[in-house]
Amino acid sequence: MTPSLQAFIAIFVVGALLRSLGLLDKSHAERLASLVFSVSLPATILVSLDRVVLSPAAWLLPLAACLITLPMAACSWQLTRLIGLPRATTGGFILATSCINSVYFAFPVILGTFGEEGLARAILFDLGQTSLTLTVLYALAVWYGTECDSPRSLAIRFLSSPPLWALAGILTLKFLALHLPSWTQELLVPVHLTTTPLASLVLGLSINLANIYRTARLAILGVTIRMAGGVLLGWLAAISLDLTGVDRAVVVLVAGMPSAVTAVIFASDTGLDEDLVASVVALSICLGVGILPWLPQIAGWLME
C-alpha cells in the first residue's frame, strides 16, 4: 500500500476516534466538508486537469457514469418494491445506493493509487455522476420525500457550486488549448494538497455507531448493492465502451466506491429516512477503508 493511502487510513481512524470520544461532532464534519467542497476541491480539479492531455475518447468517462448510476437506481427501486419498504425509506435506499462518494473518498483514493493521471480521469467520470446526482437523483429524493428546497433554490445551489465553476473553467481552457498561468499553479498546488487529508478527516467524523445499530440489516443490504453492484455495473460499462488500462481501472473502482455524504444532505433536505442513508454511508466507508490495503493489487489486475 502506498504511503498516501496509509496516511488516508490513519487520518480516517483519527477522525473516527475524535467523533467517538465526543471531542468533535457532526457540525465539525460539516464545516470541514464545506471547506473541501468550496476551496480545496476546486483547486484539485484545476491543477489535475490542467496537466492532462484529454483524448478524443474522454467523453466516454462521463458516459460510463451514466451507464452505472441509472441502472443502479432502477435496480434499487425494483428491490424496494419487492421488500415493500415505506415511501421515505424507499427514497433513502435508492439515494444511498446510487450516490458515489467521489469527493471525499474516490478522489483521494484514486490519487493515491494512480497519481494525477488517474485523478483527472476520476474527475471526468464524476462530471457524469455529479450531473445525474444533482438532477435525476435529487428529483427522486424530492418525489419520495416530504420536504424539499424550491426549484429556484436548487438551481442557485447547482449554478453557484465552486467545483462546477472550476470544472467549467478548466475545460474551457483545455478546449482553447490553453493552460493555467504558472503563478496560478503555484498558488493552487498547496491548496490542492490539502484535499486528501481534509477529506479523510471528514469521513472519519461522519461515523455514527448509534444510527448503524438501529438500521443494520437494511443498511448492510444497501452497502452490498452500492459496492458489489457498483463493481459489476462498472465492469459491464467498461466492456460496453471498450475501455482499457487506467480508464477501465478507474471506472470499475470508482463504480464500487462507498455511498456519498451528499446522499445524507439530500435525505435531510427532502425528509427521507436520514438514519438509513447515514448508516449506508458510514458502513460503506468502513468497508472501503478496509479494502484499501488490497487496492493496488486490484488496480494492477484491472489494468492488464
PDB file of C-alpha atoms in Angstrom:
ATOM      1  CA  MET A   1       0.000   0.000   0.000  1.00  0.00           C
ATOM      2  CA  THR A   2       1.340   3.420  -0.954  1.00  0.00           C
ATOM      3  CA  PRO A   3       2.297   5.964   1.756  1.00  0.00           C
ATOM      4  CA  SER A   4      -0.531   8.263   0.620  1.00  0.00           C
ATOM      5  CA  LEU A   5      -3.124   5.525   1.205  1.00  0.00           C
ATOM      6  CA  GLN A   6      -1.563   4.735   4.585  1.00  0.00           C
ATOM      7  CA  ALA A   7      -1.922   8.391   5.530  1.00  0.00           C
ATOM      8  CA  PHE A   8      -5.524   8.362   4.274  1.00  0.00           C
ATOM      9  CA  ILE A   9      -6.393   5.450   6.594  1.00  0.00           C
ATOM     10  CA  ALA A  10      -4.550   6.958   9.558  1.00  0.00           C
ATOM     11  CA  ILE A  11      -6.371  10.295   9.298  1.00  0.00           C
ATOM     12  CA  PHE A  12      -9.702   8.480   8.854  1.00  0.00           C
ATOM     13  CA  VAL A  13      -9.104   6.499  12.073  1.00  0.00           C
ATOM     14  CA  VAL A  14      -8.154   9.659  13.959  1.00  0.00           C
ATOM     15  CA  GLY A  15     -11.368  11.331  12.810  1.00  0.00           C
ATOM     16  CA  ALA A  16     -13.487   8.351  13.868  1.00  0.00           C
ATOM     17  CA  LEU A  17     -11.820   8.334  17.314  1.00  0.00           C
ATOM     18  CA  LEU A  18     -12.369  12.069  17.763  1.00  0.00           C
ATOM     19  CA  ARG A  19     -16.071  11.579  16.910  1.00  0.00           C
ATOM     20  CA  SER A  20     -16.490   8.554  19.215  1.00  0.00           C
ATOM     21  CA  LEU A  21     -14.802  10.368  22.121  1.00  0.00           C
ATOM     22  CA  GLY A  22     -17.053  13.380  21.665  1.00  0.00           C
ATOM     23  CA  LEU A  23     -14.159  15.756  21.005  1.00  0.00           C
ATOM     24  CA  LEU A  24     -15.550  16.616  17.567  1.00  0.00           C
ATOM     25  CA  ASP A  25     -19.057  16.102  16.196  1.00  0.00           C
ATOM     26  CA  LYS A  26     -21.227  16.332  13.093  1.00  0.00           C
ATOM     27  CA  SER A  27     -21.023  20.128  12.983  1.00  0.00           C
ATOM     28  CA  HIS A  28     -17.236  19.982  12.682  1.00  0.00           C
ATOM     29  CA  ALA A  29     -17.523  17.442   9.860  1.00  0.00           C
ATOM     30  CA  GLU A  30     -19.971  19.706   8.036  1.00  0.00           C
ATOM     31  CA  ARG A  31     -17.646  22.718   8.329  1.00  0.00           C
ATOM     32  CA  LEU A  32     -14.679  20.743   7.048  1.00  0.00           C
ATOM     33  CA  ALA A  33     -16.778  19.292   4.228  1.00  0.00           C
ATOM     34  CA  SER A  34     -17.811  22.806   3.244  1.00  0.00           C
ATOM     35  CA  LEU A  35     -14.152  23.876   3.192  1.00  0.00           C
ATOM     36  CA  VAL A  36     -13.180  20.929   0.987  1.00  0.00           C
ATOM     37  CA  PHE A  37     -16.129  21.466  -1.347  1.00  0.00           C
ATOM     38  CA  SER A  38     -15.652  25.215  -1.708  1.00  0.00           C
ATOM     39  CA  VAL A  39     -11.860  25.633  -1.612  1.00  0.00           C
ATOM     40  CA  SER A  40      -9.589  22.602  -1.866  1.00  0.00           C
ATOM     41  CA  LEU A  41     -11.646  20.520  -4.309  1.00  0.00           C
ATOM     42  CA  PRO A  42     -11.849  23.303  -6.933  1.00  0.00           C
ATOM     43  CA  ALA A  43      -8.075  23.670  -6.629  1.00  0.00           C
ATOM     44  CA  THR A  44      -7.667  19.919  -7.144  1.00  0.00           C
ATOM     45  CA  ILE A  45      -9.864  19.987 -10.250  1.00  0.00           C
ATOM     46  CA  LEU A  46      -7.931  22.887 -11.771  1.00  0.00           C
ATOM     47  CA  VAL A  47      -4.464  21.508 -11.030  1.00  0.00           C
ATOM     48  CA  SER A  48      -5.203  17.900 -12.013  1.00  0.00           C
ATOM     49  CA  LEU A  49      -6.962  18.556 -15.314  1.00  0.00           C
ATOM     50  CA  ASP A  50      -4.531  21.284 -16.346  1.00  0.00           C
ATOM     51  CA  ARG A  51      -1.708  18.733 -16.502  1.00  0.00           C
ATOM     52  CA  VAL A  52      -3.572  16.131 -18.530  1.00  0.00           C
ATOM     53  CA  VAL A  53      -3.957  15.946 -22.298  1.00  0.00           C
ATOM     54  CA  LEU A  54      -7.570  14.979 -22.975  1.00  0.00           C
ATOM     55  CA  SER A  55      -8.004  12.386 -25.680  1.00  0.00           C
ATOM     56  CA  PRO A  56     -10.931  12.417 -28.143  1.00  0.00           C
ATOM     57  CA  ALA A  57     -12.381   9.499 -26.152  1.00  0.00           C
ATOM     58  CA  ALA A  58     -12.532  11.477 -22.873  1.00  0.00           C
ATOM     59  CA  TRP A  59     -16.313  11.782 -23.200  1.00  0.00           C
ATOM     60  CA  LEU A  60     -16.561   8.021 -22.607  1.00  0.00           C
ATOM     61  CA  LEU A  61     -15.861   8.504 -18.905  1.00  0.00           C
ATOM     62  CA  PRO A  62     -18.935  10.676 -18.143  1.00  0.00           C
ATOM     63  CA  LEU A  63     -20.956   8.268 -20.294  1.00  0.00           C
ATOM     64  CA  ALA A  64     -19.684   5.363 -18.198  1.00  0.00           C
ATOM     65  CA  ALA A  65     -21.024   7.113 -15.103  1.00  0.00           C
ATOM     66  CA  CYS A  66     -24.473   7.249 -16.715  1.00  0.00           C
ATOM     67  CA  LEU A  67     -24.311   3.539 -17.573  1.00  0.00           C
ATOM     68  CA  ILE A  68     -23.636   2.814 -13.902  1.00  0.00           C
ATOM     69  CA  THR A  69     -25.801   5.281 -11.962  1.00  0.00           C
ATOM     70  CA  LEU A  70     -29.066   4.964 -13.883  1.00  0.00           C
ATOM     71  CA  PRO A  71     -29.197   1.108 -13.822  1.00  0.00           C
ATOM     72  CA  MET A  72     -28.227   1.201 -10.137  1.00  0.00           C
ATOM     73  CA  ALA A  73     -31.154   3.481  -9.312  1.00  0.00           C
ATOM     74  CA  ALA A  74     -33.540   1.289 -11.328  1.00  0.00           C
ATOM     75  CA  CYS A  75     -32.366  -1.934  -9.660  1.00  0.00           C
ATOM     76  CA  SER A  76     -32.597  -0.388  -6.183  1.00  0.00           C
ATOM     77  CA  TRP A  77     -36.119   0.852  -6.905  1.00  0.00           C
ATOM     78  CA  GLN A  78     -37.192  -2.618  -8.036  1.00  0.00           C
ATOM     79  CA  LEU A  79     -35.684  -4.170  -4.896  1.00  0.00           C
ATOM     80  CA  THR A  80     -37.540  -1.764  -2.606  1.00  0.00           C
ATOM     81  CA  ARG A  81     -40.807  -2.765  -4.302  1.00  0.00           C
ATOM     82  CA  LEU A  82     -40.087  -6.429  -3.638  1.00  0.00           C
ATOM     83  CA  ILE A  83     -39.268  -5.753   0.014  1.00  0.00           C
ATOM     84  CA  GLY A  84     -42.216  -3.393   0.484  1.00  0.00           C
ATOM     85  CA  LEU A  85     -40.399  -0.507   2.152  1.00  0.00           C
ATOM     86  CA  PRO A  86     -42.202   2.681   3.267  1.00  0.00           C
ATOM     87  CA  ARG A  87     -42.033   5.643   0.899  1.00  0.00           C
ATOM     88  CA  ALA A  88     -39.421   7.680   2.784  1.00  0.00           C
ATOM     89  CA  THR A  89     -37.257   4.585   3.305  1.00  0.00           C
ATOM     90  CA  THR A  90     -37.583   3.658  -0.380  1.00  0.00           C
ATOM     91  CA  GLY A  91     -36.311   7.067  -1.435  1.00  0.00           C
ATOM     92  CA  GLY A  92     -33.473   6.902   1.070  1.00  0.00           C
ATOM     93  CA  PHE A  93     -32.412   3.438  -0.088  1.00  0.00           C
ATOM     94  CA  ILE A  94     -32.354   4.469  -3.776  1.00  0.00           C
ATOM     95  CA  LEU A  95     -30.419   7.614  -2.931  1.00  0.00           C
ATOM     96  CA  ALA A  96     -27.843   5.863  -0.739  1.00  0.00           C
ATOM     97  CA  THR A  97     -27.131   3.098  -3.241  1.00  0.00           C
ATOM     98  CA  SER A  98     -26.934   5.375  -6.293  1.00  0.00           C
ATOM     99  CA  CYS A  99     -24.736   8.213  -4.989  1.00  0.00           C
ATOM    100  CA  ILE A 100     -20.991   7.552  -5.363  1.00  0.00           C
ATOM    101  CA  ASN A 101     -18.604   9.137  -2.866  1.00  0.00           C
ATOM    102  CA  SER A 102     -16.292  10.859  -5.312  1.00  0.00           C
ATOM    103  CA  VAL A 103     -15.100  13.967  -3.487  1.00  0.00           C
ATOM    104  CA  TYR A 104     -14.307  12.563  -0.050  1.00  0.00           C
ATOM    105  CA  PHE A 105     -13.295   9.005  -0.962  1.00  0.00           C
ATOM    106  CA  ALA A 106     -12.797   8.198  -4.639  1.00  0.00           C
ATOM    107  CA  PHE A 107     -10.674  11.246  -5.468  1.00  0.00           C
ATOM    108  CA  PRO A 108      -8.094  10.830  -2.681  1.00  0.00           C
ATOM    109  CA  VAL A 109      -8.022   7.038  -3.146  1.00  0.00           C
ATOM    110  CA  ILE A 110      -7.566   7.263  -6.938  1.00  0.00           C
ATOM    111  CA  LEU A 111      -4.950   9.992  -6.473  1.00  0.00           C
ATOM    112  CA  GLY A 112      -3.034   7.773  -4.052  1.00  0.00           C
ATOM    113  CA  THR A 113      -3.286   4.752  -6.356  1.00  0.00           C
ATOM    114  CA  PHE A 114      -2.818   6.163  -9.879  1.00  0.00           C
ATOM    115  CA  GLY A 115      -1.474   9.654  -9.278  1.00  0.00           C
ATOM    116  CA  GLU A 116      -2.801  12.752 -11.021  1.00  0.00           C
ATOM    117  CA  GLU A 117      -3.307  10.901 -14.320  1.00  0.00           C
ATOM    118  CA  GLY A 118      -5.888   8.686 -12.659  1.00  0.00           C
ATOM    119  CA  LEU A 119      -7.398  11.569 -10.693  1.00  0.00           C
ATOM    120  CA  ALA A 120      -8.063  13.504 -13.886  1.00  0.00           C
ATOM    121  CA  ARG A 121      -9.984  10.525 -15.252  1.00  0.00           C
ATOM    122  CA  ALA A 122     -11.928  10.187 -11.992  1.00  0.00           C
ATOM    123  CA  ILE A 123     -12.901  13.863 -12.247  1.00  0.00           C
ATOM    124  CA  LEU A 124     -14.163  13.347 -15.798  1.00  0.00           C
ATOM    125  CA  PHE A 125     -16.152  10.314 -14.626  1.00  0.00           C
ATOM    126  CA  ASP A 126     -17.591  12.459 -11.840  1.00  0.00           C
ATOM    127  CA  LEU A 127     -18.756  15.004 -14.411  1.00  0.00           C
ATOM    128  CA  GLY A 128     -21.390  12.497 -15.499  1.00  0.00           C
ATOM    129  CA  GLN A 129     -22.043  11.247 -11.968  1.00  0.00           C
ATOM    130  CA  THR A 130     -22.494  14.718 -10.480  1.00  0.00           C
ATOM    131  CA  SER A 131     -24.815  15.804 -13.290  1.00  0.00           C
ATOM    132  CA  LEU A 132     -27.076  12.836 -12.558  1.00  0.00           C
ATOM    133  CA  THR A 133     -26.827  13.358  -8.786  1.00  0.00           C
ATOM    134  CA  LEU A 134     -27.944  16.979  -8.997  1.00  0.00           C
ATOM    135  CA  THR A 135     -30.759  16.233 -11.440  1.00  0.00           C
ATOM    136  CA  VAL A 136     -32.142  12.684 -11.568  1.00  0.00           C
ATOM    137  CA  LEU A 137     -31.215  11.552  -8.051  1.00  0.00           C
ATOM    138  CA  TYR A 138     -32.274  14.793  -6.408  1.00  0.00           C
ATOM    139  CA  ALA A 139     -35.567  14.656  -8.308  1.00  0.00           C
ATOM    140  CA  LEU A 140     -36.135  11.143  -6.944  1.00  0.00           C
ATOM    141  CA  ALA A 141     -35.394  12.405  -3.437  1.00  0.00           C
ATOM    142  CA  VAL A 142     -37.975  15.156  -3.878  1.00  0.00           C
ATOM    143  CA  TRP A 143     -40.531  12.682  -5.267  1.00  0.00           C
ATOM    144  CA  TYR A 144     -40.215  10.280  -2.326  1.00  0.00           C
ATOM    145  CA  GLY A 145     -39.581  12.914   0.343  1.00  0.00           C
ATOM    146  CA  THR A 146     -41.753  15.130   2.449  1.00  0.00           C
ATOM    147  CA  GLU A 147     -39.621  18.288   2.393  1.00  0.00           C
ATOM    148  CA  CYS A 148     -37.533  19.935  -0.299  1.00  0.00           C
ATOM    149  CA  ASP A 149     -35.934  23.163  -1.458  1.00  0.00           C
ATOM    150  CA  SER A 150     -37.712  25.227  -4.090  1.00  0.00           C
ATOM    151  CA  PRO A 151     -36.660  24.717  -7.719  1.00  0.00           C
ATOM    152  CA  ARG A 152     -35.115  28.195  -7.638  1.00  0.00           C
ATOM    153  CA  SER A 153     -33.018  27.362  -4.573  1.00  0.00           C
ATOM    154  CA  LEU A 154     -31.852  24.115  -6.176  1.00  0.00           C
ATOM    155  CA  ALA A 155     -30.872  25.932  -9.372  1.00  0.00           C
ATOM    156  CA  ILE A 156     -28.923  28.553  -7.407  1.00  0.00           C
ATOM    157  CA  ARG A 157     -27.151  25.840  -5.386  1.00  0.00           C
ATOM    158  CA  PHE A 158     -26.179  23.995  -8.544  1.00  0.00           C
ATOM    159  CA  LEU A 159     -25.041  27.011 -10.569  1.00  0.00           C
ATOM    160  CA  SER A 160     -23.056  28.524  -7.690  1.00  0.00           C
ATOM    161  CA  SER A 161     -21.127  25.325  -6.950  1.00  0.00           C
ATOM    162  CA  PRO A 162     -17.355  26.112  -6.829  1.00  0.00           C
ATOM    163  CA  PRO A 163     -16.365  22.667  -8.212  1.00  0.00           C
ATOM    164  CA  LEU A 164     -18.755  23.189 -11.144  1.00  0.00           C
ATOM    165  CA  TRP A 165     -17.178  26.557 -11.935  1.00  0.00           C
ATOM    166  CA  ALA A 166     -13.679  25.092 -11.604  1.00  0.00           C
ATOM    167  CA  LEU A 167     -14.566  22.233 -13.934  1.00  0.00           C
ATOM    168  CA  ALA A 168     -16.209  24.541 -16.479  1.00  0.00           C
ATOM    169  CA  GLY A 169     -13.243  26.901 -16.369  1.00  0.00           C
ATOM    170  CA  ILE A 170     -10.514  24.299 -16.854  1.00  0.00           C
ATOM    171  CA  LEU A 171     -12.459  22.505 -19.608  1.00  0.00           C
ATOM    172  CA  THR A 172     -12.818  25.843 -21.408  1.00  0.00           C
ATOM    173  CA  LEU A 173      -9.063  26.363 -21.198  1.00  0.00           C
ATOM    174  CA  LYS A 174      -8.433  22.831 -22.467  1.00  0.00           C
ATOM    175  CA  PHE A 175     -10.817  23.408 -25.382  1.00  0.00           C
ATOM    176  CA  LEU A 176      -8.874  26.571 -26.283  1.00  0.00           C
ATOM    177  CA  ALA A 177      -5.537  24.681 -25.925  1.00  0.00           C
ATOM    178  CA  LEU A 178      -4.511  26.944 -23.031  1.00  0.00           C
ATOM    179  CA  HIS A 179      -3.021  26.242 -19.593  1.00  0.00           C
ATOM    180  CA  LEU A 180      -3.178  27.862 -16.186  1.00  0.00           C
ATOM    181  CA  PRO A 181      -0.542  30.572 -15.702  1.00  0.00           C
ATOM    182  CA  SER A 182       2.480  29.400 -13.700  1.00  0.00           C
ATOM    183  CA  TRP A 183       1.748  31.802 -10.849  1.00  0.00           C
ATOM    184  CA  THR A 184      -1.794  30.394 -10.565  1.00  0.00           C
ATOM    185  CA  GLN A 185      -0.452  26.862 -10.345  1.00  0.00           C
ATOM    186  CA  GLU A 186       1.972  27.903  -7.602  1.00  0.00           C
ATOM    187  CA  LEU A 187      -0.937  29.297  -5.590  1.00  0.00           C
ATOM    188  CA  LEU A 188      -3.256  26.351  -6.195  1.00  0.00           C
ATOM    189  CA  VAL A 189      -0.915  23.383  -5.645  1.00  0.00           C
ATOM    190  CA  PRO A 190      -0.587  23.836  -1.828  1.00  0.00           C
ATOM    191  CA  VAL A 191      -4.380  24.120  -1.566  1.00  0.00           C
ATOM    192  CA  HIS A 192      -4.795  21.070  -3.796  1.00  0.00           C
ATOM    193  CA  LEU A 193      -2.559  19.038  -1.471  1.00  0.00           C
ATOM    194  CA  THR A 194      -4.972  19.593   1.448  1.00  0.00           C
ATOM    195  CA  THR A 195      -7.861  17.798  -0.282  1.00  0.00           C
ATOM    196  CA  THR A 196      -6.857  14.254   0.670  1.00  0.00           C
ATOM    197  CA  PRO A 197      -6.135  14.806   4.403  1.00  0.00           C
ATOM    198  CA  LEU A 198      -9.195  17.005   4.943  1.00  0.00           C
ATOM    199  CA  ALA A 199     -11.457  14.576   3.066  1.00  0.00           C
ATOM    200  CA  SER A 200     -10.090  11.689   5.149  1.00  0.00           C
ATOM    201  CA  LEU A 201     -10.894  13.572   8.340  1.00  0.00           C
ATOM    202  CA  VAL A 202     -14.426  14.364   7.150  1.00  0.00           C
ATOM    203  CA  LEU A 203     -15.037  10.659   6.523  1.00  0.00           C
ATOM    204  CA  GLY A 204     -13.875   9.680   9.989  1.00  0.00           C
ATOM    205  CA  LEU A 205     -16.053  12.318  11.634  1.00  0.00           C
ATOM    206  CA  SER A 206     -19.124  11.017   9.731  1.00  0.00           C
ATOM    207  CA  ILE A 207     -19.175   7.679  11.595  1.00  0.00           C
ATOM    208  CA  ASN A 208     -22.171   7.336  13.981  1.00  0.00           C
ATOM    209  CA  LEU A 209     -22.445   3.938  15.706  1.00  0.00           C
ATOM    210  CA  ALA A 210     -25.944   4.514  17.107  1.00  0.00           C
ATOM    211  CA  ASN A 211     -27.515   5.007  13.669  1.00  0.00           C
ATOM    212  CA  ILE A 212     -25.693   1.981  12.294  1.00  0.00           C
ATOM    213  CA  TYR A 213     -27.014  -0.297  15.038  1.00  0.00           C
ATOM    214  CA  ARG A 214     -30.660   0.762  14.537  1.00  0.00           C
ATOM    215  CA  THR A 215     -30.685   0.201  10.770  1.00  0.00           C
ATOM    216  CA  ALA A 216     -28.049  -2.537  10.445  1.00  0.00           C
ATOM    217  CA  ARG A 217     -29.917  -5.159   8.365  1.00  0.00           C
ATOM    218  CA  LEU A 218     -31.223  -2.846   5.659  1.00  0.00           C
ATOM    219  CA  ALA A 219     -28.036  -0.802   5.708  1.00  0.00           C
ATOM    220  CA  ILE A 220     -25.901  -3.899   5.053  1.00  0.00           C
ATOM    221  CA  LEU A 221     -28.106  -4.742   2.074  1.00  0.00           C
ATOM    222  CA  GLY A 222     -27.667  -1.194   0.812  1.00  0.00           C
ATOM    223  CA  VAL A 223     -23.886  -1.388   1.152  1.00  0.00           C
ATOM    224  CA  THR A 224     -23.845  -4.672  -0.781  1.00  0.00           C
ATOM    225  CA  ILE A 225     -25.904  -3.165  -3.607  1.00  0.00           C
ATOM    226  CA  ARG A 226     -23.809   0.038  -3.666  1.00  0.00           C
ATOM    227  CA  MET A 227     -20.363  -1.531  -3.727  1.00  0.00           C
ATOM    228  CA  ALA A 228     -20.688  -5.055  -5.164  1.00  0.00           C
ATOM    229  CA  GLY A 229     -23.409  -3.965  -7.584  1.00  0.00           C
ATOM    230  CA  GLY A 230     -21.346  -0.904  -8.495  1.00  0.00           C
ATOM    231  CA  VAL A 231     -18.308  -3.028  -9.372  1.00  0.00           C
ATOM    232  CA  LEU A 232     -20.463  -5.282 -11.573  1.00  0.00           C
ATOM    233  CA  LEU A 233     -22.054  -2.342 -13.376  1.00  0.00           C
ATOM    234  CA  GLY A 234     -18.659  -0.661 -13.705  1.00  0.00           C
ATOM    235  CA  TRP A 235     -17.198  -3.761 -15.314  1.00  0.00           C
ATOM    236  CA  LEU A 236     -20.132  -4.012 -17.720  1.00  0.00           C
ATOM    237  CA  ALA A 237     -19.816  -0.326 -18.607  1.00  0.00           C
ATOM    238  CA  ALA A 238     -16.081  -0.722 -19.252  1.00  0.00           C
ATOM    239  CA  ILE A 239     -16.725  -3.685 -21.531  1.00  0.00           C
ATOM    240  CA  SER A 240     -19.542  -1.903 -23.376  1.00  0.00           C
ATOM    241  CA  LEU A 241     -17.372   1.164 -24.018  1.00  0.00           C
ATOM    242  CA  ASP A 242     -14.242  -0.896 -24.737  1.00  0.00           C
ATOM    243  CA  LEU A 243     -12.223   0.868 -22.030  1.00  0.00           C
ATOM    244  CA  THR A 244      -8.699  -0.336 -21.278  1.00  0.00           C
ATOM    245  CA  GLY A 245      -5.795   0.430 -18.955  1.00  0.00           C
ATOM    246  CA  VAL A 246      -6.206   3.273 -16.464  1.00  0.00           C
ATOM    247  CA  ASP A 247      -9.615   4.241 -17.901  1.00  0.00           C
ATOM    248  CA  ARG A 248     -11.045   0.783 -17.201  1.00  0.00           C
ATOM    249  CA  ALA A 249      -9.462   0.548 -13.754  1.00  0.00           C
ATOM    250  CA  VAL A 250     -10.747   3.966 -12.704  1.00  0.00           C
ATOM    251  CA  VAL A 251     -14.302   3.307 -13.935  1.00  0.00           C
ATOM    252  CA  VAL A 252     -14.584  -0.070 -12.190  1.00  0.00           C
ATOM    253  CA  LEU A 253     -13.008   1.117  -8.942  1.00  0.00           C
ATOM    254  CA  VAL A 254     -14.964   4.371  -8.697  1.00  0.00           C
ATOM    255  CA  ALA A 255     -18.188   2.498  -9.524  1.00  0.00           C
ATOM    256  CA  GLY A 256     -17.605   0.342  -6.431  1.00  0.00           C
ATOM    257  CA  MET A 257     -16.787   3.210  -4.068  1.00  0.00           C
ATOM    258  CA  PRO A 258     -18.799   3.899  -0.885  1.00  0.00           C
ATOM    259  CA  SER A 259     -22.015   5.892  -0.774  1.00  0.00           C
ATOM    260  CA  ALA A 260     -21.693   9.679  -0.851  1.00  0.00           C
ATOM    261  CA  VAL A 261     -22.130  12.087   2.038  1.00  0.00           C
ATOM    262  CA  THR A 262     -24.246  14.075  -0.438  1.00  0.00           C
ATOM    263  CA  ALA A 263     -26.940  11.418  -0.023  1.00  0.00           C
ATOM    264  CA  VAL A 264     -27.278  12.348   3.659  1.00  0.00           C
ATOM    265  CA  ILE A 265     -27.595  16.030   2.781  1.00  0.00           C
ATOM    266  CA  PHE A 266     -30.306  15.311   0.195  1.00  0.00           C
ATOM    267  CA  ALA A 267     -32.141  12.980   2.602  1.00  0.00           C
ATOM    268  CA  SER A 268     -32.192  15.701   5.246  1.00  0.00           C
ATOM    269  CA  ASP A 269     -33.384  18.328   2.742  1.00  0.00           C
ATOM    270  CA  THR A 270     -36.274  16.230   1.426  1.00  0.00           C
ATOM    271  CA  GLY A 271     -37.438  14.348   4.544  1.00  0.00           C
ATOM    272  CA  LEU A 272     -36.252  10.861   3.592  1.00  0.00           C
ATOM    273  CA  ASP A 273     -35.034   8.185   6.042  1.00  0.00           C
ATOM    274  CA  GLU A 274     -31.880  10.036   7.057  1.00  0.00           C
ATOM    275  CA  ASP A 275     -30.788   7.405   9.619  1.00  0.00           C
ATOM    276  CA  LEU A 276     -30.775   4.655   6.987  1.00  0.00           C
ATOM    277  CA  VAL A 277     -28.885   6.803   4.481  1.00  0.00           C
ATOM    278  CA  ALA A 278     -26.295   7.806   7.085  1.00  0.00           C
ATOM    279  CA  SER A 279     -25.817   4.160   8.087  1.00  0.00           C
ATOM    280  CA  VAL A 280     -25.255   3.041   4.485  1.00  0.00           C
ATOM    281  CA  VAL A 281     -22.733   5.848   4.037  1.00  0.00           C
ATOM    282  CA  ALA A 282     -20.871   5.018   7.261  1.00  0.00           C
ATOM    283  CA  LEU A 283     -20.784   1.242   6.732  1.00  0.00           C
ATOM    284  CA  SER A 284     -19.719   1.549   3.110  1.00  0.00           C
ATOM    285  CA  ILE A 285     -16.938   3.943   4.105  1.00  0.00           C
ATOM    286  CA  CYS A 286     -15.684   1.485   6.739  1.00  0.00           C
ATOM    287  CA  LEU A 287     -15.741  -1.335   4.184  1.00  0.00           C
ATOM    288  CA  GLY A 288     -13.997   0.859   1.634  1.00  0.00           C
ATOM    289  CA  VAL A 289     -11.245   1.717   4.105  1.00  0.00           C
ATOM    290  CA  GLY A 290     -10.880  -1.983   4.936  1.00  0.00           C
ATOM    291  CA  ILE A 291     -10.310  -2.814   1.258  1.00  0.00           C
ATOM    292  CA  LEU A 292      -7.673  -0.115   0.725  1.00  0.00           C
ATOM    293  CA  PRO A 293      -4.625  -2.304   1.530  1.00  0.00           C
ATOM    294  CA  TRP A 294      -5.508  -4.538  -1.443  1.00  0.00           C
ATOM    295  CA  LEU A 295      -6.389  -1.710  -3.815  1.00  0.00           C
ATOM    296  CA  PRO A 296      -3.012  -1.506  -5.616  1.00  0.00           C
ATOM    297  CA  GLN A 297      -3.185  -5.239  -6.468  1.00  0.00           C
ATOM    298  CA  ILE A 298      -6.796  -4.909  -7.649  1.00  0.00           C
ATOM    299  CA  ALA A 299      -5.876  -1.861  -9.735  1.00  0.00           C
ATOM    300  CA  GLY A 300      -2.988  -3.722 -11.349  1.00  0.00           C
ATOM    301  CA  TRP A 301      -5.250  -6.629 -12.250  1.00  0.00           C
ATOM    302  CA  LEU A 302      -7.850  -4.307 -13.804  1.00  0.00           C
ATOM    303  CA  MET A 303      -5.204  -2.627 -15.968  1.00  0.00           C
ATOM    304  CA  GLU A 304      -3.964  -5.879 -17.506  1.00  0.00           C
TER     305      GLU A 304
END
